Amino acid sequence: MVKIISAFPCMGKTHCSKNNSRVLDLESLDYFFERVGFEELSKEEFKGLPKRIRRKTGFDDYISAIIKAENSEKYDYIFISQLPMVIKELLKRKKKVFFLKPHPTKESLSIFRERAKNRGNNSEWITNTEKFLFRKLEDDYSESEIEQLSVAFINPDLYISDLIEQGII
């Protein structure tokens, strides 16, 4: 059975997918925004830029891509965004979603900042994203939605490939 996994940024989703043909990293950025005028930037450099053009069908296209990948039987794991609107839509469609996030600690914050910087994220994106490390599930999800999620808070030193190799997910 395919596992749909929503993992916090900088947990190694892209690296894991590049090294395992049974893993797909569905980057929401590829669906939500036009790259016109920013083609020379890496995906990480493109994240958080203020003048990006949002695609009108981006959300629907992203959800469709997740469902199509799930039904393709090509993947054991599909990594998706942690955007609440995406997760809520999948839950409405009765999809099982695994929600992974480092324990919200100072150590986790430090590790996140270092990983984000090393992969080329800009400081504005890092600052805007780090607050979500400490955000509570109850801030974004109803009690019934939280009950539908498989939530795991993990050691910040681990990468998602470690979790797969150890059979944790």
mmCIF file of C-alpha atoms in Angstrom:
data_model
loop_
_atom_site.group_PDB
_atom_site.id
_atom_site.type_symbol
_atom_site.label_atom_id
_atom_site.label_comp_id
_atom_site.label_asym_id
_atom_site.label_seq_id
_atom_site.Cartn_x
_atom_site.Cartn_y
_atom_site.Cartn_z
ATOM 1 C CA MET A 1 0.000 0.000 0.000
ATOM 2 C CA VAL A 2 1.259 3.461 -0.920
ATOM 3 C CA LYS A 3 2.004 5.797 1.968
ATOM 4 C CA ILE A 4 1.239 9.475 1.475
ATOM 5 C CA ILE A 5 3.642 11.356 3.696
ATOM 6 C CA SER A 6 3.520 15.019 4.576
ATOM 7 C CA ALA A 7 6.919 15.799 6.043
ATOM 8 C CA PHE A 8 8.332 19.046 7.355
ATOM 9 C CA PRO A 9 10.826 20.852 5.096
ATOM 10 C CA CYS A 10 14.490 19.815 5.157
ATOM 11 C CA MET A 11 13.840 16.231 6.181
ATOM 12 C CA GLY A 12 15.455 14.859 3.018
ATOM 13 C CA LYS A 13 12.388 14.155 0.870
ATOM 14 C CA THR A 14 14.006 15.158 -2.416
ATOM 15 C CA HIS A 15 17.262 13.327 -1.645
ATOM 16 C CA CYS A 16 15.348 10.175 -0.727
ATOM 17 C CA SER A 17 13.262 10.274 -3.914
ATOM 18 C CA LYS A 18 16.328 10.773 -6.107
ATOM 19 C CA ASN A 19 17.874 7.635 -4.614
ATOM 20 C CA ASN A 20 14.820 5.377 -4.672
ATOM 21 C CA SER A 21 12.616 4.820 -7.732
ATOM 22 C CA ARG A 22 9.726 3.706 -5.491
ATOM 23 C CA VAL A 23 9.620 7.137 -3.817
ATOM 24 C CA LEU A 24 8.057 10.252 -5.367
ATOM 25 C CA ASP A 25 8.604 13.765 -4.045
ATOM 26 C CA LEU A 26 5.670 15.840 -5.285
ATOM 27 C CA GLU A 27 6.924 19.378 -4.750
ATOM 28 C CA SER A 28 3.887 21.682 -4.462
ATOM 29 C CA LEU A 29 5.958 24.518 -5.914
ATOM 30 C CA ASP A 30 5.866 22.768 -9.307
ATOM 31 C CA TYR A 31 2.078 22.996 -9.339
ATOM 32 C CA PHE A 32 1.249 26.201 -7.476
ATOM 33 C CA PHE A 33 3.553 28.711 -9.210
ATOM 34 C CA GLU A 34 4.724 29.687 -12.702
ATOM 35 C CA ARG A 35 8.484 29.633 -13.218
ATOM 36 C CA VAL A 36 8.509 32.262 -15.989
ATOM 37 C CA GLY A 37 11.286 34.734 -15.284
ATOM 38 C CA PHE A 38 12.810 32.504 -12.599
ATOM 39 C CA GLU A 39 14.013 29.568 -14.679
ATOM 40 C CA GLU A 40 17.647 30.110 -13.679
ATOM 41 C CA LEU A 41 16.860 29.621 -9.985
ATOM 42 C CA SER A 42 16.905 26.259 -8.257
ATOM 43 C CA LYS A 43 13.667 25.143 -6.635
ATOM 44 C CA GLU A 44 15.091 26.021 -3.241
ATOM 45 C CA GLU A 45 16.096 29.519 -4.375
ATOM 46 C CA PHE A 46 12.628 30.001 -5.918
ATOM 47 C CA LYS A 47 10.792 29.222 -2.673
ATOM 48 C CA GLY A 48 9.362 32.216 -0.861
ATOM 49 C CA LEU A 49 10.078 34.813 -3.530
ATOM 50 C CA PRO A 50 7.435 37.554 -3.335
ATOM 51 C CA LYS A 51 6.842 38.075 -7.065
ATOM 52 C CA ARG A 52 5.984 34.520 -8.029
ATOM 53 C CA ILE A 53 2.861 34.092 -10.145
ATOM 54 C CA ARG A 54 0.327 31.702 -8.651
ATOM 55 C CA ARG A 55 -1.292 29.195 -11.030
ATOM 56 C CA LYS A 56 -5.095 29.327 -10.908
ATOM 57 C CA THR A 57 -5.411 25.550 -11.164
ATOM 58 C CA GLY A 58 -2.382 24.788 -9.002
ATOM 59 C CA PHE A 59 -4.247 23.354 -6.020
ATOM 60 C CA ASP A 60 -6.503 21.110 -8.111
ATOM 61 C CA ASP A 61 -3.577 20.027 -10.289
ATOM 62 C CA TYR A 62 -1.542 19.141 -7.203
ATOM 63 C CA ILE A 63 -4.320 17.067 -5.637
ATOM 64 C CA SER A 64 -4.855 15.310 -8.974
ATOM 65 C CA ALA A 65 -1.130 14.535 -9.231
ATOM 66 C CA ILE A 66 -1.144 12.995 -5.737
ATOM 67 C CA ILE A 67 -4.161 10.812 -6.555
ATOM 68 C CA LYS A 68 -2.714 9.806 -9.940
ATOM 69 C CA ALA A 69 0.617 8.852 -8.369
ATOM 70 C CA GLU A 70 -1.149 6.858 -5.667
ATOM 71 C CA ASN A 71 -3.186 4.946 -8.246
ATOM 72 C CA SER A 72 -0.205 4.303 -10.535
ATOM 73 C CA GLU A 73 1.183 1.539 -8.300
ATOM 74 C CA LYS A 74 4.691 2.796 -9.148
ATOM 75 C CA TYR A 75 5.457 4.119 -5.664
ATOM 76 C CA ASP A 76 5.662 2.934 -2.089
ATOM 77 C CA TYR A 77 5.934 6.490 -0.751
ATOM 78 C CA ILE A 78 4.598 9.802 -2.019
ATOM 79 C CA PHE A 79 5.956 12.886 -0.271
ATOM 80 C CA ILE A 80 3.654 15.892 -0.237
ATOM 81 C CA SER A 81 3.447 19.419 1.120
ATOM 82 C CA GLN A 82 2.505 20.268 4.694
ATOM 83 C CA LEU A 83 0.004 22.883 3.505
ATOM 84 C CA PRO A 84 -3.119 22.336 5.623
ATOM 85 C CA MET A 85 -5.424 22.888 2.632
ATOM 86 C CA VAL A 86 -3.743 19.980 0.822
ATOM 87 C CA ILE A 87 -3.929 17.635 3.797
ATOM 88 C CA LYS A 88 -7.544 18.586 4.538
ATOM 89 C CA GLU A 89 -8.540 17.851 0.946
ATOM 90 C CA LEU A 90 -6.880 14.440 1.056
ATOM 91 C CA LEU A 91 -8.598 13.644 4.353
ATOM 92 C CA LYS A 92 -11.940 14.627 2.792
ATOM 93 C CA ARG A 93 -11.194 12.104 0.079
ATOM 94 C CA LYS A 94 -10.570 9.458 2.765
ATOM 95 C CA LYS A 95 -6.841 9.240 2.069
ATOM 96 C CA LYS A 96 -4.501 8.113 4.821
ATOM 97 C CA VAL A 97 -1.871 10.802 5.430
ATOM 98 C CA PHE A 98 1.240 10.395 7.549
ATOM 99 C CA PHE A 99 2.283 13.710 9.102
ATOM 100 C CA LEU A 100 5.958 13.913 10.091
ATOM 101 C CA LYS A 101 7.593 16.756 11.924
ATOM 102 C CA PRO A 102 10.671 17.119 14.115
ATOM 103 C CA HIS A 103 10.048 17.585 17.824
ATOM 104 C CA PRO A 104 9.530 21.342 18.303
ATOM 105 C CA THR A 105 12.754 22.163 20.154
ATOM 106 C CA LYS A 106 15.609 24.651 19.891
ATOM 107 C CA GLU A 107 17.792 21.813 18.579
ATOM 108 C CA SER A 108 15.256 21.090 15.809
ATOM 109 C CA LEU A 109 15.180 24.765 14.889
ATOM 110 C CA SER A 110 18.962 24.920 14.678
ATOM 111 C CA ILE A 111 19.126 21.787 12.504
ATOM 112 C CA PHE A 112 16.338 23.082 10.238
ATOM 113 C CA ARG A 113 18.076 26.438 9.744
ATOM 114 C CA GLU A 114 21.382 24.761 8.900
ATOM 115 C CA ARG A 115 19.821 22.306 6.440
ATOM 116 C CA ALA A 116 17.757 25.043 4.752
ATOM 117 C CA LYS A 117 20.778 27.307 4.402
ATOM 118 C CA ASN A 118 22.909 24.455 3.030
ATOM 119 C CA ARG A 119 20.372 23.596 0.349
ATOM 120 C CA GLY A 120 20.081 27.195 -0.827
ATOM 121 C CA ASN A 121 16.871 28.526 0.716
ATOM 122 C CA ASN A 122 16.757 32.286 1.152
ATOM 123 C CA SER A 123 16.672 33.778 4.652
ATOM 124 C CA GLU A 124 13.120 35.100 4.222
ATOM 125 C CA TRP A 125 11.801 31.618 3.398
ATOM 126 C CA ILE A 126 13.693 30.136 6.345
ATOM 127 C CA THR A 127 12.265 32.733 8.748
ATOM 128 C CA ASN A 128 8.725 32.301 7.404
ATOM 129 C CA THR A 129 8.937 28.509 7.586
ATOM 130 C CA GLU A 130 10.575 28.024 10.977
ATOM 131 C CA LYS A 131 7.492 29.243 12.867
ATOM 132 C CA PHE A 132 5.625 26.178 11.575
ATOM 133 C CA LEU A 133 8.018 23.955 13.506
ATOM 134 C CA PHE A 134 6.368 25.214 16.704
ATOM 135 C CA ARG A 135 2.826 25.477 15.366
ATOM 136 C CA LYS A 136 0.358 23.103 17.010
ATOM 137 C CA LEU A 137 -1.814 20.761 14.962
ATOM 138 C CA GLU A 138 -4.866 22.242 16.669
ATOM 139 C CA ASP A 139 -4.064 25.585 15.047
ATOM 140 C CA ASP A 140 -4.779 24.136 11.592
ATOM 141 C CA TYR A 141 -6.900 21.025 12.035
ATOM 142 C CA SER A 142 -10.113 20.042 13.748
ATOM 143 C CA GLU A 143 -10.132 17.275 16.328
ATOM 144 C CA SER A 144 -11.640 14.838 13.829
ATOM 145 C CA GLU A 145 -9.001 15.719 11.212
ATOM 146 C CA ILE A 146 -6.210 15.144 13.737
ATOM 147 C CA GLU A 147 -7.737 11.751 14.566
ATOM 148 C CA GLN A 148 -7.566 10.819 10.859
ATOM 149 C CA LEU A 149 -3.876 11.742 10.564
ATOM 150 C CA SER A 150 -1.012 9.454 11.504
ATOM 151 C CA VAL A 151 1.184 11.948 13.345
ATOM 152 C CA ALA A 152 4.793 11.368 14.349
ATOM 153 C CA PHE A 153 7.185 13.820 15.966
ATOM 154 C CA ILE A 154 10.693 12.622 15.274
ATOM 155 C CA ASN A 155 14.278 13.146 16.326
ATOM 156 C CA PRO A 156 15.554 16.211 14.421
ATOM 157 C CA ASP A 157 18.815 14.464 13.480
ATOM 158 C CA LEU A 158 16.950 11.897 11.375
ATOM 159 C CA TYR A 159 16.136 12.154 7.703
ATOM 160 C CA ILE A 160 13.088 10.602 6.075
ATOM 161 C CA SER A 161 15.293 7.924 4.465
ATOM 162 C CA ASP A 162 16.380 6.891 7.990
ATOM 163 C CA LEU A 163 12.737 6.434 8.949
ATOM 164 C CA ILE A 164 12.077 4.276 5.898
ATOM 165 C CA GLU A 165 15.226 2.172 6.379
ATOM 166 C CA GLN A 166 14.406 1.632 10.070
ATOM 167 C CA GLY A 167 10.808 0.645 9.233
ATOM 168 C CA ILE A 168 9.391 3.527 11.259
ATOM 169 C CA ILE A 169 7.232 4.570 8.306
#
